Amino acid sequence: MNQKITRIRRKLMAELDKERYEHTLGVMYTAASMAMRYDADIDKALMAGLLHDCAKCISGENKLCGRYHLSVSEVEKSNPSLLHAKLGAFLAAKKYHVDDKEIVNAIASHTTGRPHMSLLEKIIYIADYIEPGREELPNMAEVRKLAFHDIDACLYRILKDSLVYLDSRNIPIDPMTEKSYQYYKEKLDQKEE
Ligand code: DGI
Ligand code: FE
Ligand code: FE
């Protein structure tokens, strides 16, 4: 696994711009730290963190999805940046030869989340948001602490803040982001009853 990580790191250094590569390393190590905290597989967290944005610096996402027979919704068509998650999951398997379903799923759901996320998916979704190089988003100090204290509460908090952010900028919400938010809201409400 370590050799494979080193090999893919080298490829990504050429594939991504400098800022995105630095972010990638931040997500990779943050995900590993969270895996330590929550008893998840550290190697899988490293690999999923490393590859989560592997399709971020590619242009013509719509066309590429067509070529690879990946479905594109209306919201994705008008916001192609959403597509780097599913395109990244596809490339992780086909170009970087990652055959672990859990890793591929974590890459696929890292932008919108989804209901019933696995532990690894939650870790990547959160690590992407809190890695040390990420710009200071609202409530960041609190969210970072929560990540190592209560993973579902943290997930909910990020989904909530993301919806507020997207709304304030009039960016159309992907239905999956909304679904994830509702699912984790209900889950937390039930826990509190
Ligand atoms: O790729 P990163 O920048 O590291 O982070 P990311 O994969 O979470 O992508 C963030 C971008 O995705 C940001 O520009 C907002 C956008 N995004 C997240 N959820 C939604 C969304 N865009 C739309 N249109 N709708 C969403 O629900
Ligand atoms: Fe991303
Ligand atoms: Fe990212």
Coordinates of C-alpha atoms and ligand atoms in Angstrom, one line a residue:
M1 CA 0.0 0.0 0.0
N2 CA 2.8 2.4 0.9
Q3 CA 4.5 2.0 -2.4
K4 CA 1.2 2.4 -4.2
I5 CA 0.6 5.7 -2.3
T6 CA 4.0 7.0 -3.3
R7 CA 3.5 6.1 -6.9
I8 CA 0.1 7.8 -7.0
R9 CA 1.4 10.8 -5.2
R10 CA 4.0 11.3 -7.9
K11 CA 1.4 11.1 -10.6
L12 CA -1.0 13.5 -8.8
M13 CA 1.8 16.1 -8.4
A14 CA 1.9 16.3 -12.2
E15 CA -1.9 16.1 -12.6
L16 CA -3.0 18.7 -10.0
D17 CA -2.0 22.4 -9.6
K18 CA 0.2 23.2 -6.6
E19 CA -2.6 24.4 -4.4
R20 CA -4.8 21.4 -5.1
Y21 CA -1.9 19.0 -4.5
E22 CA -1.2 20.7 -1.1
H23 CA -4.9 20.4 -0.2
T24 CA -4.8 16.7 -1.2
L25 CA -2.0 16.0 1.2
G26 CA -3.8 17.9 3.9
V27 CA -6.9 15.8 3.3
M28 CA -4.9 12.6 3.2
Y29 CA -3.2 13.1 6.6
T30 CA -6.4 14.6 8.2
A31 CA -8.3 11.5 7.1
A32 CA -5.6 9.2 8.5
S33 CA -5.8 11.0 11.9
M34 CA -9.6 10.6 11.9
A35 CA -9.2 6.9 11.0
M36 CA -6.9 6.6 14.1
R37 CA -9.6 8.2 16.3
Y38 CA -12.5 6.1 15.0
D39 CA -10.7 2.8 14.4
A40 CA -11.1 2.9 10.6
D41 CA -8.5 1.5 8.2
I42 CA -5.6 4.0 8.1
D43 CA -4.3 2.9 4.7
K44 CA -7.7 3.2 3.1
A45 CA -8.1 6.7 4.6
L46 CA -4.8 7.7 3.1
M47 CA -5.6 6.4 -0.3
A48 CA -9.1 7.9 -0.4
G49 CA -7.8 11.2 0.8
L50 CA -5.0 11.2 -1.8
L51 CA -7.4 10.5 -4.7
H52 CA -10.5 12.4 -3.6
D53 CA -9.8 15.3 -5.9
C54 CA -7.9 13.5 -8.6
A55 CA -10.4 14.8 -11.3
K56 CA -10.5 18.4 -9.9
C57 CA -8.0 19.9 -12.5
I58 CA -9.6 18.3 -15.5
S59 CA -11.8 20.4 -17.8
G60 CA -14.6 19.2 -20.1
E61 CA -16.1 17.2 -17.3
N62 CA -19.5 16.9 -19.0
K63 CA -18.0 15.5 -22.2
L64 CA -15.8 13.1 -20.2
C65 CA -18.7 11.8 -18.3
G66 CA -20.5 11.1 -21.6
R67 CA -17.4 9.3 -22.9
Y68 CA -17.3 7.1 -19.8
H69 CA -21.0 6.5 -19.7
L70 CA -21.4 8.3 -16.4
S71 CA -24.9 9.8 -15.8
V72 CA -25.1 13.6 -15.5
S73 CA -28.1 15.3 -13.9
E74 CA -29.4 18.7 -14.8
V75 CA -27.8 20.4 -11.7
E76 CA -24.5 18.7 -12.5
K77 CA -24.7 19.8 -16.2
S78 CA -25.1 23.4 -15.1
N79 CA -22.5 23.1 -12.3
P80 CA -19.8 20.8 -13.8
S81 CA -17.5 21.2 -10.8
L82 CA -19.9 18.8 -9.0
L83 CA -18.8 16.1 -11.5
H84 CA -15.2 15.8 -10.2
A85 CA -16.5 13.5 -7.5
K86 CA -18.0 10.8 -9.7
L87 CA -15.3 11.3 -12.4
G88 CA -12.7 11.0 -9.7
A89 CA -14.2 7.7 -8.4
F90 CA -14.2 6.4 -12.0
L91 CA -10.6 7.4 -12.6
A92 CA -9.5 6.0 -9.2
A93 CA -10.6 2.6 -10.4
K94 CA -9.7 2.8 -14.1
K95 CA -6.6 5.0 -14.1
Y96 CA -5.1 4.5 -10.6
H97 CA -6.2 0.9 -10.3
V98 CA -7.9 1.1 -7.0
D99 CA -10.3 -1.8 -6.7
D100 CA -11.5 -1.2 -3.2
K101 CA -15.2 -0.3 -3.4
E102 CA -15.1 1.6 0.0
I103 CA -12.4 3.9 -1.3
V104 CA -14.1 4.5 -4.6
N105 CA -17.4 5.2 -2.8
A106 CA -15.7 7.7 -0.5
I107 CA -14.4 9.6 -3.5
A108 CA -17.8 9.5 -5.2
S109 CA -19.7 11.0 -2.2
H110 CA -17.1 13.5 -1.0
T111 CA -18.8 16.7 -2.4
T112 CA -22.5 16.2 -1.7
G113 CA -22.4 13.4 0.9
R114 CA -25.3 10.9 0.9
P115 CA -27.6 9.2 3.4
H116 CA -26.1 6.1 5.1
M117 CA -22.5 7.0 4.5
S118 CA -19.9 4.5 5.6
L119 CA -17.3 5.5 8.3
L120 CA -14.7 6.0 5.5
E121 CA -17.1 8.2 3.5
K122 CA -17.8 10.4 6.5
I123 CA -14.1 10.7 7.2
I124 CA -13.3 11.8 3.7
Y125 CA -16.2 14.2 3.6
I126 CA -15.2 15.8 6.8
A127 CA -11.4 15.8 6.2
D128 CA -12.0 17.6 2.9
Y129 CA -13.6 20.4 4.8
I130 CA -11.4 20.7 7.8
E131 CA -7.8 20.0 6.5
P132 CA -5.4 22.5 7.9
G133 CA -4.8 24.3 4.5
R134 CA -8.5 25.0 4.0
E135 CA -9.5 28.6 4.1
E136 CA -11.1 29.7 7.3
L137 CA -14.8 28.9 6.8
P138 CA -17.4 30.0 9.4
N139 CA -17.3 28.0 12.6
M140 CA -14.2 26.2 11.5
A141 CA -12.6 25.9 15.0
E142 CA -15.7 24.3 16.3
V143 CA -16.2 22.0 13.4
R144 CA -12.5 20.8 13.6
K145 CA -13.0 20.0 17.3
L146 CA -16.3 18.2 16.6
A147 CA -14.6 16.1 13.9
F148 CA -12.7 14.3 16.6
H149 CA -15.5 14.3 19.2
D150 CA -18.8 13.3 17.4
I151 CA -18.5 12.4 13.8
D152 CA -22.2 12.5 12.9
A153 CA -22.8 15.8 14.6
C154 CA -19.8 17.1 12.7
L155 CA -21.1 15.8 9.4
Y156 CA -24.5 17.5 10.1
R157 CA -22.8 20.7 10.9
I158 CA -20.8 20.8 7.7
L159 CA -23.9 19.9 5.6
K160 CA -25.8 22.7 7.3
D161 CA -23.1 25.3 6.9
S162 CA -22.6 24.3 3.2
L163 CA -26.3 24.7 2.5
V164 CA -26.3 28.2 4.1
Y165 CA -23.2 29.1 2.0
L166 CA -24.6 27.8 -1.3
D167 CA -27.9 29.6 -0.6
S168 CA -26.2 32.9 0.2
R169 CA -24.5 32.7 -3.1
N170 CA -27.5 31.6 -5.0
I171 CA -25.8 28.4 -6.1
P172 CA -28.4 25.7 -7.0
I173 CA -28.3 23.0 -4.4
D174 CA -27.7 19.4 -5.6
P175 CA -30.7 17.3 -4.4
M176 CA -28.2 14.8 -2.9
T177 CA -26.7 17.6 -0.7
E178 CA -30.3 18.3 0.6
K179 CA -31.0 14.6 1.1
S180 CA -27.8 14.1 3.1
Y181 CA -28.7 17.1 5.2
Q182 CA -32.2 15.9 6.0
Y183 CA -31.0 12.3 6.7
Y184 CA -28.4 13.4 9.3
K185 CA -30.7 16.0 10.8
E186 CA -33.3 13.3 11.4
K187 CA -30.7 11.0 12.7
L188 CA -29.4 13.5 15.3
D189 CA -33.0 14.5 16.2
Q190 CA -33.8 10.9 17.0
K191 CA -30.7 10.6 19.1
E192 CA -31.7 13.6 21.2
E193 CA -35.2 12.3 21.9
Ligands
DGI1 O1 -13.1 19.9 -4.3 P1 -13.0 20.7 -3.1 O2 -13.0 22.2 -3.4 O3 -11.9 20.3 -2.2 O4 -14.4 20.5 -2.2 P2 -15.7 19.8 -2.7 O5 -15.5 18.6 -3.4 O6 -16.6 19.8 -1.5 O7 -16.3 20.9 -3.7 C1 -16.7 22.1 -3.3 C2 -17.5 22.8 -4.3 O8 -18.6 22.0 -4.6 C3 -17.9 24.1 -3.9 O9 -17.5 25.0 -5.0 C4 -19.4 24.1 -3.8 C5 -19.7 22.9 -4.6 N1 -20.9 22.2 -4.0 C6 -21.0 21.4 -2.9 N2 -22.3 21.1 -2.7 C7 -23.0 21.6 -3.7 C8 -22.1 22.3 -4.6 N3 -22.5 23.0 -5.7 C9 -23.8 22.9 -6.0 N4 -24.2 23.5 -7.1 N5 -24.7 22.3 -5.3 C10 -24.4 21.6 -4.1 O10 -25.2 21.0 -3.5
FE2 FE -13.6 17.8 -4.1
FE3 FE -11.1 18.4 -1.8

